[in-house]
Amino acid sequence: WDEADAEIAWLLERWPGDGKFQLDAARLYAAQGRTADATTHVELALAIWSNADPEYRPTQEARELLQELRTGG
């Protein structure tokens, strides 16, 4: 986990407006059981992609992850 945390921190420090990095962070934190952190980052990704085409796959994945985080499933 330490390497993954360090890599995500490095990426987000340099490109905080990259939705894919925000989604990667959300996935990492969800896997670690850090639900609040995961939710924050998936919501940031969705905000970045707010004008994206509804068929844009990363946006769909982010919505699915957010639903899982909110329902505990």
mmCIF file with all atom_site columns, C-alpha atoms in Angstrom:
data_model
loop_
_atom_site.group_PDB
_atom_site.id
_atom_site.type_symbol
_atom_site.label_atom_id
_atom_site.label_alt_id
_atom_site.label_comp_id
_atom_site.label_asym_id
_atom_site.label_entity_id
_atom_site.label_seq_id
_atom_site.pdbx_PDB_ins_code
_atom_site.Cartn_x
_atom_site.Cartn_y
_atom_site.Cartn_z
_atom_site.occupancy
_atom_site.B_iso_or_equiv
_atom_site.pdbx_formal_charge
_atom_site.auth_seq_id
_atom_site.auth_comp_id
_atom_site.auth_asym_id
_atom_site.auth_atom_id
_atom_site.pdbx_PDB_model_num
ATOM 1  C CA . TRP A 1 1  ? 0.000   0.000  0.000   1.00 0.00 ? 1  TRP A CA 1
ATOM 2  C CA . ASP A 1 2  ? 2.854   2.365  0.769   1.00 0.00 ? 2  ASP A CA 1
ATOM 3  C CA . GLU A 1 3  ? 4.103   2.421  -2.829  1.00 0.00 ? 3  GLU A CA 1
ATOM 4  C CA . ALA A 1 4  ? 0.622   2.933  -4.213  1.00 0.00 ? 4  ALA A CA 1
ATOM 5  C CA . ASP A 1 5  ? -0.085  5.731  -1.719  1.00 0.00 ? 5  ASP A CA 1
ATOM 6  C CA . ALA A 1 6  ? 3.183   7.451  -2.641  1.00 0.00 ? 6  ALA A CA 1
ATOM 7  C CA . GLU A 1 7  ? 2.508   7.174  -6.364  1.00 0.00 ? 7  GLU A CA 1
ATOM 8  C CA . ILE A 1 8  ? -1.041  8.532  -6.072  1.00 0.00 ? 8  ILE A CA 1
ATOM 9  C CA . ALA A 1 9  ? 0.167   11.411 -3.893  1.00 0.00 ? 9  ALA A CA 1
ATOM 10 C CA . TRP A 1 10 ? 2.870   12.235 -6.453  1.00 0.00 ? 10 TRP A CA 1
ATOM 11 C CA . LEU A 1 11 ? 0.407   12.148 -9.367  1.00 0.00 ? 11 LEU A CA 1
ATOM 12 C CA . LEU A 1 12 ? -2.249  14.217 -7.611  1.00 0.00 ? 12 LEU A CA 1
ATOM 13 C CA . GLU A 1 13 ? 0.297   16.800 -6.525  1.00 0.00 ? 13 GLU A CA 1
ATOM 14 C CA . ARG A 1 14 ? 1.300   17.333 -10.142 1.00 0.00 ? 14 ARG A CA 1
ATOM 15 C CA . TRP A 1 15 ? -2.055  16.854 -11.906 1.00 0.00 ? 15 TRP A CA 1
ATOM 16 C CA . PRO A 1 16 ? -4.907  17.469 -9.453  1.00 0.00 ? 16 PRO A CA 1
ATOM 17 C CA . GLY A 1 17 ? -7.305  18.223 -12.291 1.00 0.00 ? 17 GLY A CA 1
ATOM 18 C CA . ASP A 1 18 ? -6.876  14.840 -13.963 1.00 0.00 ? 18 ASP A CA 1
ATOM 19 C CA . GLY A 1 19 ? -10.054 12.863 -13.454 1.00 0.00 ? 19 GLY A CA 1
ATOM 20 C CA . LYS A 1 20 ? -8.397  9.529  -14.122 1.00 0.00 ? 20 LYS A CA 1
ATOM 21 C CA . PHE A 1 21 ? -5.863  10.111 -11.345 1.00 0.00 ? 21 PHE A CA 1
ATOM 22 C CA . GLN A 1 22 ? -8.678  11.161 -9.010  1.00 0.00 ? 22 GLN A CA 1
ATOM 23 C CA . LEU A 1 23 ? -10.527 7.952  -9.887  1.00 0.00 ? 23 LEU A CA 1
ATOM 24 C CA . ASP A 1 24 ? -7.368  5.901  -9.346  1.00 0.00 ? 24 ASP A CA 1
ATOM 25 C CA . ALA A 1 25 ? -7.014  7.486  -5.915  1.00 0.00 ? 25 ALA A CA 1
ATOM 26 C CA . ALA A 1 26 ? -10.643 6.676  -5.137  1.00 0.00 ? 26 ALA A CA 1
ATOM 27 C CA . ARG A 1 27 ? -10.147 3.044  -6.152  1.00 0.00 ? 27 ARG A CA 1
ATOM 28 C CA . LEU A 1 28 ? -7.007  2.752  -4.038  1.00 0.00 ? 28 LEU A CA 1
ATOM 29 C CA . TYR A 1 29 ? -8.649  4.255  -0.980  1.00 0.00 ? 29 TYR A CA 1
ATOM 30 C CA . ALA A 1 30 ? -11.761 2.111  -1.440  1.00 0.00 ? 30 ALA A CA 1
ATOM 31 C CA . ALA A 1 31 ? -9.574  -0.995 -1.536  1.00 0.00 ? 31 ALA A CA 1
ATOM 32 C CA . GLN A 1 32 ? -7.922  0.168  1.690   1.00 0.00 ? 32 GLN A CA 1
ATOM 33 C CA . GLY A 1 33 ? -11.294 0.678  3.355   1.00 0.00 ? 33 GLY A CA 1
ATOM 34 C CA . ARG A 1 34 ? -10.826 4.452  3.451   1.00 0.00 ? 34 ARG A CA 1
ATOM 35 C CA . THR A 1 35 ? -14.388 5.197  2.368   1.00 0.00 ? 35 THR A CA 1
ATOM 36 C CA . ALA A 1 36 ? -14.412 8.932  3.154   1.00 0.00 ? 36 ALA A CA 1
ATOM 37 C CA . ASP A 1 37 ? -11.192 9.525  1.206   1.00 0.00 ? 37 ASP A CA 1
ATOM 38 C CA . ALA A 1 38 ? -12.433 7.383  -1.669  1.00 0.00 ? 38 ALA A CA 1
ATOM 39 C CA . THR A 1 39 ? -15.713 9.285  -1.794  1.00 0.00 ? 39 THR A CA 1
ATOM 40 C CA . THR A 1 40 ? -13.911 12.635 -1.850  1.00 0.00 ? 40 THR A CA 1
ATOM 41 C CA . HIS A 1 41 ? -11.759 11.625 -4.800  1.00 0.00 ? 41 HIS A CA 1
ATOM 42 C CA . VAL A 1 42 ? -14.520 9.987  -6.818  1.00 0.00 ? 42 VAL A CA 1
ATOM 43 C CA . GLU A 1 43 ? -16.654 13.116 -6.339  1.00 0.00 ? 43 GLU A CA 1
ATOM 44 C CA . LEU A 1 44 ? -13.717 15.238 -7.555  1.00 0.00 ? 44 LEU A CA 1
ATOM 45 C CA . ALA A 1 45 ? -13.392 13.017 -10.630 1.00 0.00 ? 45 ALA A CA 1
ATOM 46 C CA . LEU A 1 46 ? -17.096 13.390 -11.360 1.00 0.00 ? 46 LEU A CA 1
ATOM 47 C CA . ALA A 1 47 ? -16.854 17.166 -10.953 1.00 0.00 ? 47 ALA A CA 1
ATOM 48 C CA . ILE A 1 48 ? -13.962 17.239 -13.422 1.00 0.00 ? 48 ILE A CA 1
ATOM 49 C CA . TRP A 1 49 ? -16.030 15.176 -15.851 1.00 0.00 ? 49 TRP A CA 1
ATOM 50 C CA . SER A 1 50 ? -19.275 17.060 -15.250 1.00 0.00 ? 50 SER A CA 1
ATOM 51 C CA . ASN A 1 51 ? -19.560 17.958 -18.957 1.00 0.00 ? 51 ASN A CA 1
ATOM 52 C CA . ALA A 1 52 ? -18.358 14.597 -20.257 1.00 0.00 ? 52 ALA A CA 1
ATOM 53 C CA . ASP A 1 53 ? -20.400 12.520 -22.638 1.00 0.00 ? 53 ASP A CA 1
ATOM 54 C CA . PRO A 1 54 ? -22.662 10.177 -20.623 1.00 0.00 ? 54 PRO A CA 1
ATOM 55 C CA . GLU A 1 55 ? -21.092 7.232  -22.468 1.00 0.00 ? 55 GLU A CA 1
ATOM 56 C CA . TYR A 1 56 ? -17.560 8.143  -21.336 1.00 0.00 ? 56 TYR A CA 1
ATOM 57 C CA . ARG A 1 57 ? -16.499 4.918  -19.614 1.00 0.00 ? 57 ARG A CA 1
ATOM 58 C CA . PRO A 1 58 ? -14.413 6.441  -16.771 1.00 0.00 ? 58 PRO A CA 1
ATOM 59 C CA . THR A 1 59 ? -17.403 8.575  -15.771 1.00 0.00 ? 59 THR A CA 1
ATOM 60 C CA . GLN A 1 60 ? -19.626 5.508  -15.710 1.00 0.00 ? 60 GLN A CA 1
ATOM 61 C CA . GLU A 1 61 ? -17.057 3.683  -13.581 1.00 0.00 ? 61 GLU A CA 1
ATOM 62 C CA . ALA A 1 62 ? -16.828 6.636  -11.200 1.00 0.00 ? 62 ALA A CA 1
ATOM 63 C CA . ARG A 1 63 ? -20.608 6.720  -10.787 1.00 0.00 ? 63 ARG A CA 1
ATOM 64 C CA . GLU A 1 64 ? -20.666 2.985  -10.087 1.00 0.00 ? 64 GLU A CA 1
ATOM 65 C CA . LEU A 1 65 ? -17.893 3.308  -7.506  1.00 0.00 ? 65 LEU A CA 1
ATOM 66 C CA . LEU A 1 66 ? -19.662 6.207  -5.811  1.00 0.00 ? 66 LEU A CA 1
ATOM 67 C CA . GLN A 1 67 ? -22.844 4.163  -5.587  1.00 0.00 ? 67 GLN A CA 1
ATOM 68 C CA . GLU A 1 68 ? -20.903 1.276  -4.040  1.00 0.00 ? 68 GLU A CA 1
ATOM 69 C CA . LEU A 1 69 ? -19.260 3.600  -1.548  1.00 0.00 ? 69 LEU A CA 1
ATOM 70 C CA . ARG A 1 70 ? -22.582 5.106  -0.537  1.00 0.00 ? 70 ARG A CA 1
ATOM 71 C CA . THR A 1 71 ? -24.378 1.795  -0.176  1.00 0.00 ? 71 THR A CA 1
ATOM 72 C CA . GLY A 1 72 ? -21.501 -0.097 1.376   1.00 0.00 ? 72 GLY A CA 1
ATOM 73 C CA . GLY A 1 73 ? -21.564 -2.649 -1.344  1.00 0.00 ? 73 GLY A CA 1
#
